[in-house]
Amino acid sequence: MSSYQAPLKDMRFVLNELAGLAEVAKLPGYEDATPDTVDAILEEAGKFATEVLDPLNAPGDREGSVFKDGAVATPKGFKEAYRKYVEGGWGALPFGPEWGGQGLPKLVATAVEEMLTSSNMSFSLCPLLTQGAIHALELCGTDALKQTFLPKMTTGTWTGTMNLTEPQAGSDLALVKTRAVRAGDHYRISGQKIFITYGEHDLSENILHLVLARTPDAPEGVKGISLFLVPKYLVNADGSLGARNTARCASIEHKLGIHASPTAVMVYEDAVGYLVGEENKGLAYMFIMMNAARFSVGLEGVAIAERAFQRAVAYAKERLQGRDLVEASGTVPIIRHPDVRRMLMLMKSQTEAMRALAYTTAAAMDFAHKTKARAHQAFVDLMIPVVKGWCTETGIDIASLGVQIHGGMGFIEETGAAQHLRDARITTIYEGTTGIQASDLVGRKIAREGGATARQWLASVKQLDADLSRSKSADVQAIRAALATGVQAVSDGVDFIVANSGKDVRGVFAGAVPFLKLMGIVAGGWQMARAALAAEMKMGSGDKAFLEAKIKTARFYADQVLVQAPALRDTVVKGSAAVMAVPEENFLTA
Ligand SMILES: Cc1cc2nc3c(=O)[nH]c(=O)nc-3n(C[C@H](O)[C@H](O)[C@H](O)COP(=O)(O)OP(=O)(O)OC[C@H]3O[C@@H](n4cnc5c(N)ncnc54)[C@H](O)[C@@H]3O)c2cc1C
């Protein structure tokens, strides 16, 4: 049985050579992110993930969180692990020192988050939601709310949740019905929320719910939604815990994966809530949380892919079946068979491409945060749906390949490969399904601005061509050609979206998910091309075996993944004719 080992070599390579950690560390406030400090953090986080979280992953899946009499007990060992997480200061990494945070770049926190998620996705969801809630409060809360809640949330002593979904309001938050009625300096919240991750649990002494609700005179639709902070326990003026609020967990869901993460039905009965920001602007604030959370869910795709890959490699080296196709041999480990190698390379190359794209986006978040430069934020806004949609869809494919490499043992729970696939399956659904991410990408991020940011990004990718052209390596030249074809495919897709969104919106949206996949594959190819160049440059001085593997992995990605770009472009530009052709009443043939 394989145990999780943080892929520190690749993480360091991506941080330093692709995401520009040295430049990020020059931003004001990030001076502490020196190479030594970052190295120490990565080493320690890797140990925490391997020694504390990974051993709880499979037992946590089997045991699950349990609901009884309004309370939720997390699986054995989770409380102790969470205590260690808080003591280790892991939650405080990216937040402002004024609230007790360590003020480190998002980029560094991203590598740590990947490790926590790889080793135990169910556990990692509690910090994920808490961090989203901190962001929203930091940016939109009053000073009083910040003083009362942020210090304890930053350390992780109190946790946060995100309460959007209601039975009739999933992707469509315009349908939210939960009510908020003003009562002096606070509001009274009533309604039911479903699917609330860590809505109730035993890891922390208080839970702060960020709840979308409507005031009585609010306009219809998304323009009438406000955001409220509803604590499980009210907080006294001296910061101590006060009365139990009337926010309670009615039950938790039985589900396909992430069994240890409680998914709660929450009932609010005249619960005390505090307005965050202004009335009717809740959805905009929620987007702050959602963007952070969407990025993190995209990272879950990377993390699960890495974990599934590590398990598959270990199994492929152990499992003896068949003979070598060329050399005279006895029974060989299955890793010697070309088809198994192909599957492992698909896992490895796509995981590395996704990691590079996610970390590069995290670095852009740091630049956007510190410099307020529009170009960085525009890049982040463009890439968030891609990181979320592409990394999670690919993460599922990779976890599925992991099962395939295990053969029948992959389908049996014993090896752990199946858990990764079950856990990964939610990632394309929550925080906005892939369909919703793709609509955001083609509608808000491309069509609405006439494709400006996408074209700027494509221009910057094209600039890499000059550097690639100077390489004497046949691998790099093959990567260069595949990237140029991929860039053209995205460019054609952007032109189609911009030209048709006004006159054939169905046609544009019919191809939205294929376009998102195209963007992801080409953005991943861009990163792998940069990786190959960086590896070539460092060859004389660095870890030769790692760098050679990086170039070969980038070549594989170009030959087997990037090569899909033209077909995806063709799907996008065909529009909606075939997609919408069969009438609804003809779908079923019974
Ligand atoms: C385990 C788990 C944890 C969760 N955690 C949280 C949480 O912490 N907080 C929270 O608020 N919610 C949470 N959710 C809810 C989650 O965010 C929603 O399930 C998700 O947003 C999808 O909504 P829905 O389930 O109602 O699906 P629906 O919105 O009914 O979607 C069904 C299908 O229709 C498609 N669709 C819907 N509308 C459109 C459209 N306009 N264009 C194109 N396609 C569309 C979707 O892509 C999907 O394929 C969680 C859900 C689960 C299962």
XYZ file of C-alpha atoms and ligand atoms in Angstrom:
643
model
C 0.000 0.000 0.000
C 1.578 3.313 -1.013
C 1.875 6.191 1.398
C 1.698 9.785 0.203
C 4.990 11.562 -0.356
C 4.839 15.246 -1.263
C 6.281 15.659 -4.784
C 8.772 18.208 -3.486
C 11.090 18.155 -6.503
C 8.331 19.035 -8.892
C 6.784 21.534 -6.505
C 10.089 23.359 -6.111
C 10.679 23.306 -9.859
C 7.253 24.767 -10.553
C 7.513 27.359 -7.763
C 10.956 28.556 -8.803
C 11.163 28.043 -12.560
C 7.581 28.541 -13.707
C 5.551 30.469 -11.140
C 8.319 32.963 -10.292
C 8.569 32.590 -6.520
C 11.632 34.870 -6.420
C 9.638 37.696 -8.041
C 6.648 37.093 -5.794
C 8.923 37.260 -2.743
C 9.988 40.775 -3.784
C 6.428 42.073 -3.413
C 5.925 44.236 -0.325
C 4.938 42.101 2.658
C 6.237 38.849 1.188
C 9.880 39.380 2.111
C 9.710 36.462 4.541
C 9.218 34.026 1.674
C 12.953 33.425 1.349
C 14.107 30.205 -0.356
C 15.158 28.735 3.012
C 11.872 29.559 4.709
C 9.819 28.206 1.807
C 11.895 25.035 1.719
C 11.404 24.517 5.441
C 7.644 25.072 5.113
C 7.367 22.583 2.247
C 9.372 19.954 4.130
C 7.295 20.357 7.292
C 3.981 20.405 5.424
C 5.044 17.281 3.553
C 5.759 15.539 6.850
C 2.429 16.630 8.320
C 0.621 15.332 5.242
C 2.470 12.003 5.204
C 2.541 11.303 8.915
C -0.697 12.819 10.221
C -3.265 13.169 7.429
C -2.510 10.338 5.003
C -2.902 7.565 7.604
C -6.412 8.887 8.402
C -7.571 8.992 4.788
C -8.711 5.406 4.190
C -10.056 4.787 7.739
C -11.844 8.150 7.572
C -13.459 7.062 4.312
C -14.637 3.779 5.825
C -15.909 5.274 9.073
C -17.335 8.541 7.706
C -18.694 11.401 9.768
C -21.690 10.420 11.875
C -24.766 12.494 12.748
C -26.497 11.936 16.070
C -28.879 14.184 18.027
C -27.965 17.320 16.113
C -24.213 16.807 16.470
C -21.642 15.437 14.037
C -18.717 13.264 15.063
C -15.851 13.235 12.580
C -13.941 9.950 12.161
C -11.418 8.746 14.724
C -8.221 10.790 14.676
C -9.625 13.845 12.860
C -9.941 15.960 16.027
C -6.355 15.302 17.019
C -5.151 15.974 13.466
C -7.089 19.244 13.381
C -5.550 20.274 16.709
C -2.115 19.658 15.207
C -3.113 21.596 12.096
C -4.030 24.616 14.225
C -0.932 24.313 16.423
C 1.271 24.033 13.338
C -0.120 27.377 12.126
C -1.026 25.830 8.754
C -4.303 27.705 8.458
C -2.655 31.065 9.087
C -0.117 30.799 6.251
C -1.560 33.216 3.654
C -3.398 35.686 5.902
C -2.479 39.137 7.159
C -0.309 39.405 10.283
C -2.864 41.889 11.708
C -5.183 38.905 12.272
C -2.500 36.503 13.394
C -1.620 35.249 9.932
C 1.870 34.593 8.648
C 1.516 36.866 5.614
C 3.022 34.362 3.177
C 2.212 34.411 -0.535
C -0.773 32.526 -1.882
C 1.753 30.727 -4.065
C 3.440 29.113 -1.080
C 0.110 28.367 0.593
C -1.013 26.694 -2.629
C 1.787 24.116 -2.493
C 0.903 23.371 1.136
C -2.792 23.134 0.294
C -2.020 20.653 -2.460
C -0.241 18.417 0.062
C -3.072 18.549 2.610
C -5.603 17.723 -0.090
C -3.563 14.914 -1.655
C -3.133 13.232 1.674
C -6.707 13.696 2.903
C -9.222 15.556 0.786
C -12.050 15.175 3.305
C -9.969 16.803 6.033
C -8.750 19.591 3.749
C -12.273 20.791 3.016
C -12.722 22.298 6.467
C -9.731 24.662 6.058
C -10.743 25.341 2.452
C -14.141 26.707 3.421
C -12.724 28.566 6.406
C -10.208 30.341 4.180
C -12.950 31.402 1.758
C -14.949 32.842 4.652
C -11.876 34.730 5.916
C -11.390 36.298 2.484
C -14.971 37.520 2.357
C -14.814 38.979 5.871
C -11.419 40.590 5.279
C -12.673 42.361 2.193
C -16.273 43.182 3.095
C -16.780 42.884 6.850
C -17.070 45.813 9.262
C -14.178 46.444 11.638
C -16.250 45.066 14.489
C -16.923 41.796 12.636
C -13.283 41.490 11.683
C -12.060 42.118 15.236
C -14.494 39.616 16.672
C -14.060 36.774 14.229
C -10.940 37.003 12.098
C -8.228 36.285 14.678
C -9.804 32.966 15.681
C -10.695 32.037 12.114
C -7.184 32.808 10.914
C -5.618 30.429 13.393
C -8.313 27.857 12.634
C -9.633 27.878 16.209
C -13.023 28.680 14.693
C -14.011 27.379 11.278
C -16.120 28.834 8.489
C -18.697 27.574 6.009
C -20.312 28.765 2.843
C -24.129 28.544 2.819
C -25.431 29.138 -0.685
C -27.350 26.077 -1.775
C -31.041 25.470 -1.049
C -33.202 22.651 -2.395
C -34.541 24.854 -5.219
C -31.377 26.981 -5.622
C -28.280 25.138 -6.800
C -26.507 26.547 -9.839
C -29.162 29.254 -9.929
C -28.694 31.363 -6.815
C -31.328 33.841 -7.981
C -33.771 31.347 -6.438
C -32.441 31.661 -2.871
C -35.361 32.014 -0.410
C -33.751 32.185 3.044
C -35.059 35.304 4.808
C -33.237 37.952 6.822
C -35.215 40.463 8.869
C -33.517 43.404 10.543
C -33.689 43.409 14.372
C -31.711 46.398 15.661
C -27.995 45.970 15.080
C -28.402 42.460 13.681
C -30.758 40.376 11.560
C -32.901 37.303 12.177
C -32.230 34.570 9.627
C -34.761 31.837 8.740
C -34.591 29.143 6.107
C -32.993 25.892 5.071
C -29.656 25.321 3.379
C -28.515 21.991 1.993
C -25.163 20.382 1.142
C -23.193 22.570 3.559
C -19.656 21.255 3.854
C -18.565 21.081 7.507
C -21.832 22.813 8.446
C -21.576 20.893 11.724
C -18.621 19.014 13.214
C -16.555 18.481 16.336
C -13.209 19.908 15.191
C -13.591 23.464 16.491
C -15.424 25.215 19.306
C -17.345 27.580 17.039
C -18.538 27.555 13.409
C -19.169 30.733 11.451
C -21.682 30.321 8.661
C -21.641 32.778 5.790
C -25.231 32.657 4.596
C -26.927 34.083 1.504
C -30.393 35.406 2.309
C -32.957 38.014 1.273
C -34.312 40.937 3.237
C -38.129 41.398 3.021
C -38.016 44.307 0.556
C -35.139 42.960 -1.564
C -35.528 42.944 -5.344
C -36.119 39.608 -7.099
C -33.209 37.575 -8.420
C -29.505 37.894 -7.724
C -29.802 41.651 -7.138
C -31.704 40.997 -3.919
C -29.278 38.677 -2.182
C -27.359 39.733 0.918
C -24.585 38.026 2.872
C -24.781 37.342 6.606
C -22.458 35.912 9.163
C -24.316 33.504 11.437
C -22.281 32.030 14.295
C -23.081 28.660 15.819
C -22.356 30.234 19.216
C -22.851 33.951 19.709
C -19.739 35.752 20.866
C -19.698 37.936 24.005
C -18.136 41.401 24.086
C -15.002 39.977 25.724
C -14.587 37.442 22.916
C -15.786 34.453 24.939
C -18.473 32.133 23.603
C -22.043 33.055 24.507
C -25.453 31.515 23.874
C -26.103 28.803 21.283
C -27.613 30.425 18.191
C -30.690 28.934 16.547
C -28.709 27.576 13.601
C -28.739 23.803 13.673
C -27.780 20.813 11.621
C -30.804 18.660 10.755
C -28.907 15.782 9.108
C -25.905 14.927 6.975
C -25.840 13.294 3.548
C -24.789 9.759 2.564
C -22.679 10.153 -0.528
C -20.379 8.681 -3.175
C -17.107 10.004 -1.784
C -15.464 12.362 0.743
C -17.231 10.347 3.442
C -15.303 11.941 6.279
C -16.389 15.442 5.250
C -19.838 16.123 6.742
C -22.292 17.569 4.200
C -24.981 19.155 6.322
C -28.580 20.220 5.989
C -28.690 23.465 7.994
C -31.848 24.942 9.459
C -31.975 28.577 10.549
C -34.858 29.497 12.843
C -34.737 33.195 13.631
C -30.982 32.827 14.046
C -28.936 35.908 14.868
C -26.930 37.033 11.854
C -24.752 40.026 11.042
C -24.797 41.730 7.663
C -21.509 41.458 5.766
C -21.007 44.542 3.578
C -24.158 46.174 2.199
C -27.640 44.777 1.674
C -28.318 43.296 -1.787
C -24.659 43.020 -2.672
C -24.265 39.536 -1.253
C -23.636 37.763 -4.484
C -20.688 39.975 -5.359
C -19.170 39.242 -1.940
C -19.922 35.587 -2.310
C -17.981 35.621 -5.553
C -14.931 36.605 -3.539
C -15.344 33.421 -1.522
C -16.299 31.443 -4.568
C -13.279 32.542 -6.570
C -10.933 31.494 -3.792
C -12.901 28.291 -3.342
C -13.067 27.608 -7.101
C -9.311 27.893 -7.311
C -8.958 25.544 -4.344
C -11.331 23.015 -5.863
C -9.304 23.164 -9.085
C -6.287 22.411 -6.936
C -8.177 19.407 -5.545
C -8.087 18.033 -9.082
C -4.288 18.364 -9.094
C -3.966 16.904 -5.601
C -6.139 13.847 -6.175
C -4.402 13.238 -9.509
C -1.012 13.270 -7.774
C -2.203 10.874 -5.070
C -3.796 8.509 -7.579
C -0.609 8.613 -9.658
C 1.633 7.767 -6.720
C -0.563 4.817 -5.821
C -0.657 3.597 -9.416
C 3.138 3.773 -9.803
C 3.636 1.776 -6.611
C 1.177 -0.885 -7.765
C 2.582 -1.042 -11.295
C 6.038 -1.750 -9.899
C 4.744 -4.558 -7.661
C 2.134 -6.349 -9.715
C 3.606 -9.172 -11.802
C 1.785 -10.106 -14.998
C 2.825 -11.048 -18.530
C 6.222 -11.028 -20.165
C 8.332 -8.304 -21.671
C 7.418 -7.739 -25.345
C 11.061 -7.635 -26.450
C 13.474 -8.955 -23.860
C 13.498 -12.598 -22.820
C 12.056 -12.526 -19.322
C 9.982 -14.244 -16.751
C 6.820 -12.596 -15.508
C 7.409 -8.849 -15.268
C 5.984 -5.995 -13.213
C 3.172 -4.427 -15.244
C 5.087 -1.134 -15.431
C 7.132 -2.834 -18.192
C 4.101 -2.998 -20.523
C 3.813 -0.072 -22.954
C 0.102 0.407 -22.340
C 0.622 0.697 -18.585
C 3.462 3.120 -19.241
C 1.142 5.133 -21.482
C -1.448 5.364 -18.734
C 1.157 6.342 -16.149
C 2.554 8.997 -18.473
C -0.946 10.383 -19.063
C -1.306 10.633 -15.295
C 2.127 12.149 -14.726
C 2.184 14.629 -17.607
C -1.300 16.021 -17.019
C -0.754 16.282 -13.264
C 2.452 18.255 -13.808
C 0.784 20.486 -16.411
C -2.142 21.185 -14.088
C 0.144 21.903 -11.149
C 2.123 24.381 -13.209
C -1.008 26.177 -14.395
C -2.517 26.313 -10.910
C 0.668 27.620 -9.277
C 1.191 30.198 -12.038
C -2.360 31.402 -11.424
C -1.653 31.554 -7.675
C 1.407 33.732 -8.356
C -0.756 36.032 -10.484
C -3.146 36.281 -7.513
C -0.237 37.460 -5.379
C 0.747 40.061 -7.976
C -2.870 41.177 -8.353
C -3.283 41.451 -4.582
C -0.107 43.417 -3.950
C 0.232 45.568 -7.079
C -3.493 46.022 -7.868
C -2.437 45.827 -11.536
C -5.448 45.134 -13.729
C -3.541 42.790 -16.065
C -2.781 40.305 -13.283
C -6.363 40.278 -12.038
C -7.644 39.863 -15.602
C -5.377 36.836 -16.057
C -6.596 35.375 -12.756
C -10.236 35.960 -13.704
C -9.683 34.267 -17.052
C -7.889 31.283 -15.564
C -10.067 30.560 -12.496
C -12.781 28.722 -14.479
C -10.063 26.901 -16.432
C -8.209 25.790 -13.302
C -11.509 24.785 -11.697
C -13.068 23.100 -14.714
C -10.110 21.541 -16.490
C -8.124 20.395 -13.454
C -11.151 18.724 -11.885
C -12.371 17.012 -15.060
C -8.822 15.817 -15.716
C -8.390 14.854 -12.067
C -11.336 12.462 -12.425
C -9.865 11.005 -15.636
C -6.556 10.510 -13.859
C -8.131 8.878 -10.813
C -9.993 6.605 -13.230
C -6.724 5.691 -14.971
C -5.398 4.869 -11.508
C -8.214 2.359 -11.067
C -7.503 0.929 -14.526
C -3.831 0.391 -13.715
C -4.867 -1.598 -10.650
C -7.083 -3.843 -12.790
C -9.707 -5.637 -10.711
C -7.970 -4.583 -7.525
C -8.739 -0.988 -8.484
C -12.448 -1.698 -8.401
C -12.111 -3.348 -5.009
C -11.912 -0.850 -2.151
C -8.892 -2.496 -0.500
C -6.171 -0.792 -2.583
C -7.438 2.773 -2.089
C -7.517 3.548 -5.836
C -11.316 3.507 -5.848
C -11.496 6.046 -3.029
C -9.585 8.575 -5.112
C -12.066 8.216 -7.955
C -15.041 8.463 -5.601
C -13.551 11.489 -3.830
C -12.603 13.195 -7.093
C -16.115 12.873 -8.503
C -17.558 15.791 -6.506
C -14.922 18.242 -7.707
C -16.625 18.926 -11.047
C -19.935 19.537 -9.272
C -19.486 21.747 -6.228
C -18.363 25.372 -6.408
C -20.125 25.524 -9.764
C -20.349 22.564 -12.118
C -18.094 22.354 -15.161
C -21.014 23.624 -17.238
C -21.246 26.707 -15.031
C -17.460 27.287 -15.170
C -17.569 27.016 -18.952
C -20.475 29.482 -19.170
C -18.481 31.884 -16.986
C -15.450 31.455 -19.243
C -17.132 31.998 -22.585
C -19.768 34.484 -21.382
C -18.259 36.729 -18.719
C -14.554 36.220 -19.327
C -14.427 36.176 -23.138
C -17.555 37.384 -24.953
C -18.315 40.263 -22.594
C -14.928 41.884 -23.158
C -14.604 40.984 -26.837
C -11.904 38.411 -26.093
C -9.360 41.051 -24.966
C -7.752 39.192 -22.026
C -7.784 35.851 -23.815
C -6.018 37.416 -26.802
C -3.452 39.076 -24.540
C -2.743 35.725 -22.960
C -2.451 34.068 -26.385
C -0.013 36.784 -27.472
C 2.168 36.070 -24.442
C 2.117 32.334 -25.220
C 3.153 33.093 -28.815
C 6.137 35.036 -27.520
C 7.516 31.787 -26.139
C 7.926 30.555 -29.697
C 11.129 32.558 -30.243
C 12.768 30.900 -27.218
C 11.529 27.474 -28.234
C 12.854 27.983 -31.774
C 16.403 28.391 -30.477
C 16.489 24.957 -28.870
C 18.364 22.211 -30.743
C 16.353 19.490 -29.020
C 13.992 17.444 -31.226
C 11.706 17.102 -28.201
C 11.471 20.852 -27.770
C 10.817 21.336 -31.482
C 7.961 18.833 -31.360
C 6.559 20.643 -28.318
C 6.899 23.960 -30.147
C 4.919 22.717 -33.151
C 2.145 21.220 -31.008
C 1.899 24.402 -28.952
C 1.622 26.592 -32.066
C -1.233 24.406 -33.340
C -2.902 24.536 -29.929
C -2.606 28.317 -29.706
C -4.190 28.654 -33.143
C -7.026 26.386 -32.044
C -7.762 28.526 -28.967
C -7.486 31.671 -31.057
C -10.065 30.285 -33.532
C -12.302 29.383 -30.607
C -12.059 32.892 -29.136
C -12.862 34.424 -32.549
C -15.897 32.163 -32.864
C -17.157 33.045 -29.381
C -16.718 36.777 -29.898
C -18.293 36.732 -33.366
C -21.280 34.574 -32.418
C -22.219 35.395 -28.844
C -24.530 38.185 -30.051
C -26.249 36.261 -32.834
C -26.051 32.564 -31.886
C -25.670 32.349 -28.133
C -26.858 28.707 -28.096
C -24.111 27.844 -30.561
C -21.493 29.440 -28.315
C -22.770 27.755 -25.148
C -23.085 24.371 -26.850
C -19.319 24.439 -27.247
C -18.519 26.035 -23.884
C -17.244 22.909 -22.102
C -15.188 21.716 -25.110
C -13.733 25.242 -25.272
C -12.873 25.150 -21.563
C -11.129 21.831 -22.113
C -9.287 23.268 -25.113
C -8.127 26.245 -23.032
C -6.988 23.924 -20.257
C -5.066 21.603 -22.532
C -3.322 24.480 -24.302
C -2.624 26.400 -21.078
C -1.162 23.162 -19.709
C 0.882 22.797 -22.911
C 2.148 26.353 -22.494
C 3.351 25.473 -19.003
C 4.949 22.216 -20.143
C 6.760 24.057 -22.957
C 8.074 26.564 -20.411
C 9.053 23.638 -18.191
C 10.973 21.943 -21.004
C 12.871 25.157 -21.747
C 13.673 25.733 -18.085
C 14.825 22.121 -17.746
C 17.126 22.538 -20.754
C 18.618 25.693 -19.269
C 19.293 24.047 -15.934
C 20.587 20.773 -17.332
C 24.233 21.540 -16.630
C 23.713 22.471 -12.998
C 20.595 20.697 -11.741
C 19.225 17.223 -11.041
C 19.862 15.654 -14.462
C 17.475 12.713 -14.121
C 14.600 14.967 -12.988
C 15.263 17.530 -15.727
C 15.511 14.915 -18.484
C 12.280 13.348 -17.265
C 10.653 16.781 -17.337
C 11.550 17.302 -21.006
C 10.354 13.809 -21.964
C 7.159 14.326 -19.980
C 6.548 17.615 -21.790
C 7.129 15.819 -25.109
C 4.642 13.123 -24.159
C 2.105 15.800 -23.210
C 2.588 17.489 -26.593
C 2.229 14.216 -28.518
C -0.704 12.728 -26.637
C -2.625 15.554 -24.955
C -1.953 18.848 -26.749
C -2.605 17.039 -30.014
C -6.321 16.969 -29.086
C -6.601 20.753 -29.499
C -7.671 20.955 -33.182
C -10.449 18.395 -32.686
C -11.774 20.367 -29.717
C -11.643 23.584 -31.759
C -13.692 21.865 -34.481
C -16.267 20.866 -31.869
C -16.488 24.441 -30.606
C -16.924 26.119 -33.988
C -19.560 23.662 -35.182
C -21.978 25.522 -32.928
C -25.261 24.156 -31.697
C -26.762 22.525 -34.795
C -26.061 18.907 -33.812
C -26.321 19.550 -30.066
C -29.818 21.008 -30.235
C -31.109 19.030 -33.237
C -32.942 16.202 -31.469
C -36.214 17.553 -29.988
C -36.714 16.999 -26.250
C -39.660 14.696 -26.880
C -37.486 12.420 -29.041
C -34.812 11.832 -26.421
C -36.393 8.688 -25.064
C -37.225 5.974 -27.549
C -39.341 3.722 -25.337
C -20.648 16.987 -1.289
C -21.187 18.351 -1.574
C -20.682 19.441 -0.897
C -21.200 20.716 -1.138
N -20.779 21.781 -0.382
C -21.447 22.971 -0.486
C -21.202 24.034 0.443
O -20.341 23.934 1.303
N -21.950 25.162 0.346
C -22.923 25.311 -0.602
O -23.574 26.344 -0.628
N -23.177 24.317 -1.508
C -22.470 23.156 -1.456
N -22.745 22.140 -2.336
C -23.722 22.362 -3.372
C -23.095 22.461 -4.751
O -22.391 23.663 -4.882
C -24.208 22.286 -5.789
O -24.563 20.917 -5.767
C -23.786 22.719 -7.167
O -23.649 24.108 -7.215
C -24.769 22.280 -8.245
O -26.071 22.614 -7.901
P -27.216 21.493 -7.971
O -26.724 20.305 -7.227
O -28.481 22.086 -7.546
O -27.277 21.086 -9.489
P -28.165 21.824 -10.602
O -27.944 23.288 -10.525
O -29.541 21.321 -10.542
O -27.451 21.288 -11.928
C -27.790 20.047 -12.556
C -27.107 19.998 -13.930
O -27.610 21.064 -14.739
C -26.558 21.861 -15.220
N -26.973 23.265 -15.234
C -27.708 23.914 -14.313
N -27.868 25.203 -14.671
C -27.210 25.370 -15.821
C -26.968 26.479 -16.683
N -27.459 27.686 -16.413
N -26.226 26.284 -17.793
C -25.700 25.069 -18.082
N -25.895 23.985 -17.305
C -26.622 24.136 -16.180
C -25.400 21.636 -14.268
O -24.154 21.869 -14.898
C -25.602 20.186 -13.871
O -24.984 19.359 -14.819
C -22.189 20.877 -2.134
C -22.656 19.779 -2.852
C -22.184 18.517 -2.564
C -22.757 17.353 -3.321
